[in-house]
Amino acid sequence: MEMTDTADGLLARLTPKFKETNAYLAKIHKRRKRVFFAKAS
């Protein structure tokens, strides 16, 4: 059973909706990281 953390900091079972949300957030953070390093160099 896979778990993830919620906005409240609690653990919840990793459902398809949580997977979708986590993937979306990861995409945002990767884009921000790429832009940050592009500006830094």
PDB file of N, CA and C in Angstrom:
ATOM      1  N   MET A   1       0.843  -1.165   0.000  1.00  0.00           N
ATOM      2  CA  MET A   1       0.000   0.000   0.000  1.00  0.00           C
ATOM      3  C   MET A   1       0.898   1.242   0.000  1.00  0.00           C
ATOM      4  N   GLU A   2       0.686   2.109  -0.965  1.00  0.00           N
ATOM      5  CA  GLU A   2       1.454   3.347  -1.056  1.00  0.00           C
ATOM      6  C   GLU A   2       0.720   4.449  -0.298  1.00  0.00           C
ATOM      7  N   MET A   3       1.513   5.318   0.325  1.00  0.00           N
ATOM      8  CA  MET A   3       0.943   6.410   1.107  1.00  0.00           C
ATOM      9  C   MET A   3       1.507   7.736   0.605  1.00  0.00           C
ATOM     10  N   THR A   4       0.775   8.789   0.848  1.00  0.00           N
ATOM     11  CA  THR A   4       1.218  10.143   0.541  1.00  0.00           C
ATOM     12  C   THR A   4       0.780  11.042   1.683  1.00  0.00           C
ATOM     13  N   ASP A   5       1.327  12.247   1.712  1.00  0.00           N
ATOM     14  CA  ASP A   5       0.892  13.169   2.761  1.00  0.00           C
ATOM     15  C   ASP A   5      -0.132  14.146   2.198  1.00  0.00           C
ATOM     16  N   THR A   6      -1.045  14.549   3.051  1.00  0.00           N
ATOM     17  CA  THR A   6      -2.100  15.482   2.659  1.00  0.00           C
ATOM     18  C   THR A   6      -1.667  16.903   2.995  1.00  0.00           C
ATOM     19  N   ALA A   7      -2.491  17.867   2.635  1.00  0.00           N
ATOM     20  CA  ALA A   7      -2.201  19.268   2.951  1.00  0.00           C
ATOM     21  C   ALA A   7      -2.135  19.489   4.455  1.00  0.00           C
ATOM     22  N   ASP A   8      -2.822  18.651   5.214  1.00  0.00           N
ATOM     23  CA  ASP A   8      -2.817  18.761   6.675  1.00  0.00           C
ATOM     24  C   ASP A   8      -1.600  18.092   7.304  1.00  0.00           C
ATOM     25  N   GLY A   9      -0.778  17.430   6.487  1.00  0.00           N
ATOM     26  CA  GLY A   9       0.391  16.737   7.000  1.00  0.00           C
ATOM     27  C   GLY A   9       0.103  15.323   7.463  1.00  0.00           C
ATOM     28  N   LEU A  10      -1.090  14.839   7.197  1.00  0.00           N
ATOM     29  CA  LEU A  10      -1.466  13.483   7.584  1.00  0.00           C
ATOM     30  C   LEU A  10      -1.176  12.518   6.446  1.00  0.00           C
ATOM     31  N   LEU A  11      -1.052  11.249   6.764  1.00  0.00           N
ATOM     32  CA  LEU A  11      -0.848  10.240   5.732  1.00  0.00           C
ATOM     33  C   LEU A  11      -2.189   9.765   5.198  1.00  0.00           C
ATOM     34  N   ALA A  12      -2.236   9.540   3.895  1.00  0.00           N
ATOM     35  CA  ALA A  12      -3.444   9.035   3.260  1.00  0.00           C
ATOM     36  C   ALA A  12      -3.035   8.014   2.211  1.00  0.00           C
ATOM     37  N   ARG A  13      -3.925   7.092   1.919  1.00  0.00           N
ATOM     38  CA  ARG A  13      -3.665   6.096   0.887  1.00  0.00           C
ATOM     39  C   ARG A  13      -3.528   6.808  -0.463  1.00  0.00           C
ATOM     40  N   LEU A  14      -2.571   6.376  -1.255  1.00  0.00           N
ATOM     41  CA  LEU A  14      -2.302   7.002  -2.544  1.00  0.00           C
ATOM     42  C   LEU A  14      -3.336   6.539  -3.564  1.00  0.00           C
ATOM     43  N   THR A  15      -4.336   7.367  -3.782  1.00  0.00           N
ATOM     44  CA  THR A  15      -5.402   7.072  -4.736  1.00  0.00           C
ATOM     45  C   THR A  15      -5.031   7.660  -6.096  1.00  0.00           C
ATOM     46  N   PRO A  16      -5.746   7.292  -7.155  1.00  0.00           N
ATOM     47  CA  PRO A  16      -5.470   7.886  -8.466  1.00  0.00           C
ATOM     48  C   PRO A  16      -5.550   9.417  -8.456  1.00  0.00           C
ATOM     49  N   LYS A  17      -6.465   9.977  -7.682  1.00  0.00           N
ATOM     50  CA  LYS A  17      -6.584  11.437  -7.602  1.00  0.00           C
ATOM     51  C   LYS A  17      -5.340  12.042  -6.960  1.00  0.00           C
ATOM     52  N   PHE A  18      -4.837  11.432  -5.883  1.00  0.00           N
ATOM     53  CA  PHE A  18      -3.609  11.916  -5.255  1.00  0.00           C
ATOM     54  C   PHE A  18      -2.430  11.775  -6.214  1.00  0.00           C
ATOM     55  N   LYS A  19      -2.369  10.671  -6.969  1.00  0.00           N
ATOM     56  CA  LYS A  19      -1.287  10.485  -7.937  1.00  0.00           C
ATOM     57  C   LYS A  19      -1.309  11.596  -8.978  1.00  0.00           C
ATOM     58  N   GLU A  20      -2.506  11.937  -9.456  1.00  0.00           N
ATOM     59  CA  GLU A  20      -2.657  12.999 -10.448  1.00  0.00           C
ATOM     60  C   GLU A  20      -2.193  14.341  -9.866  1.00  0.00           C
ATOM     61  N   THR A  21      -2.607  14.622  -8.647  1.00  0.00           N
ATOM     62  CA  THR A  21      -2.223  15.871  -7.988  1.00  0.00           C
ATOM     63  C   THR A  21      -0.718  15.924  -7.765  1.00  0.00           C
ATOM     64  N   ASN A  22      -0.124  14.840  -7.295  1.00  0.00           N
ATOM     65  CA  ASN A  22       1.319  14.795  -7.053  1.00  0.00           C
ATOM     66  C   ASN A  22       2.101  14.978  -8.350  1.00  0.00           C
ATOM     67  N   ALA A  23       1.630  14.377  -9.435  1.00  0.00           N
ATOM     68  CA  ALA A  23       2.302  14.524 -10.725  1.00  0.00           C
ATOM     69  C   ALA A  23       2.252  15.975 -11.197  1.00  0.00           C
ATOM     70  N   TYR A  24       1.113  16.620 -10.999  1.00  0.00           N
ATOM     71  CA  TYR A  24       0.952  18.015 -11.398  1.00  0.00           C
ATOM     72  C   TYR A  24       1.892  18.915 -10.592  1.00  0.00           C
ATOM     73  N   LEU A  25       1.962  18.690  -9.283  1.00  0.00           N
ATOM     74  CA  LEU A  25       2.852  19.486  -8.436  1.00  0.00           C
ATOM     75  C   LEU A  25       4.319  19.249  -8.793  1.00  0.00           C
ATOM     76  N   ALA A  26       4.677  18.010  -9.089  1.00  0.00           N
ATOM     77  CA  ALA A  26       6.051  17.698  -9.486  1.00  0.00           C
ATOM     78  C   ALA A  26       6.414  18.426 -10.775  1.00  0.00           C
ATOM     79  N   LYS A  27       5.466  18.501 -11.706  1.00  0.00           N
ATOM     80  CA  LYS A  27       5.685  19.197 -12.976  1.00  0.00           C
ATOM     81  C   LYS A  27       5.952  20.684 -12.731  1.00  0.00           C
ATOM     82  N   ILE A  28       5.181  21.294 -11.837  1.00  0.00           N
ATOM     83  CA  ILE A  28       5.367  22.709 -11.509  1.00  0.00           C
ATOM     84  C   ILE A  28       6.751  22.930 -10.904  1.00  0.00           C
ATOM     85  N   HIS A  29       7.143  22.084  -9.947  1.00  0.00           N
ATOM     86  CA  HIS A  29       8.432  22.257  -9.282  1.00  0.00           C
ATOM     87  C   HIS A  29       9.600  22.026 -10.232  1.00  0.00           C
ATOM     88  N   LYS A  30       9.474  21.067 -11.149  1.00  0.00           N
ATOM     89  CA  LYS A  30      10.536  20.834 -12.136  1.00  0.00           C
ATOM     90  C   LYS A  30      10.699  22.051 -13.034  1.00  0.00           C
ATOM     91  N   ARG A  31       9.580  22.649 -13.447  1.00  0.00           N
ATOM     92  CA  ARG A  31       9.626  23.826 -14.310  1.00  0.00           C
ATOM     93  C   ARG A  31      10.280  24.995 -13.569  1.00  0.00           C
ATOM     94  N   ARG A  32       9.900  25.215 -12.315  1.00  0.00           N
ATOM     95  CA  ARG A  32      10.492  26.301 -11.525  1.00  0.00           C
ATOM     96  C   ARG A  32      11.993  26.093 -11.342  1.00  0.00           C
ATOM     97  N   LYS A  33      12.382  24.852 -11.088  1.00  0.00           N
ATOM     98  CA  LYS A  33      13.797  24.537 -10.900  1.00  0.00           C
ATOM     99  C   LYS A  33      14.572  24.812 -12.185  1.00  0.00           C
ATOM    100  N   ARG A  34      14.004  24.412 -13.316  1.00  0.00           N
ATOM    101  CA  ARG A  34      14.661  24.623 -14.603  1.00  0.00           C
ATOM    102  C   ARG A  34      14.837  26.122 -14.871  1.00  0.00           C
ATOM    103  N   VAL A  35      13.803  26.917 -14.610  1.00  0.00           N
ATOM    104  CA  VAL A  35      13.871  28.364 -14.823  1.00  0.00           C
ATOM    105  C   VAL A  35      14.889  28.989 -13.879  1.00  0.00           C
ATOM    106  N   PHE A  36      14.899  28.562 -12.628  1.00  0.00           N
ATOM    107  CA  PHE A  36      15.841  29.100 -11.648  1.00  0.00           C
ATOM    108  C   PHE A  36      17.279  28.856 -12.086  1.00  0.00           C
ATOM    109  N   PHE A  37      17.594  27.628 -12.506  1.00  0.00           N
ATOM    110  CA  PHE A  37      18.962  27.315 -12.905  1.00  0.00           C
ATOM    111  C   PHE A  37      19.331  27.998 -14.216  1.00  0.00           C
ATOM    112  N   ALA A  38      18.362  28.229 -15.085  1.00  0.00           N
ATOM    113  CA  ALA A  38      18.642  28.933 -16.329  1.00  0.00           C
ATOM    114  C   ALA A  38      19.012  30.392 -16.039  1.00  0.00           C
ATOM    115  N   LYS A  39      18.331  30.999 -15.074  1.00  0.00           N
ATOM    116  CA  LYS A  39      18.633  32.386 -14.708  1.00  0.00           C
ATOM    117  C   LYS A  39      19.954  32.479 -13.949  1.00  0.00           C
ATOM    118  N   ALA A  40      20.286  31.462 -13.176  1.00  0.00           N
ATOM    119  CA  ALA A  40      21.494  31.481 -12.353  1.00  0.00           C
ATOM    120  C   ALA A  40      22.760  31.306 -13.186  1.00  0.00           C
ATOM    121  N   SER A  41      22.639  30.682 -14.353  1.00  0.00           N
ATOM    122  CA  SER A  41      23.854  30.439 -15.147  1.00  0.00           C
ATOM    123  C   SER A  41      24.038  31.430 -16.260  1.00  0.00           C
TER     124      SER A  41
END
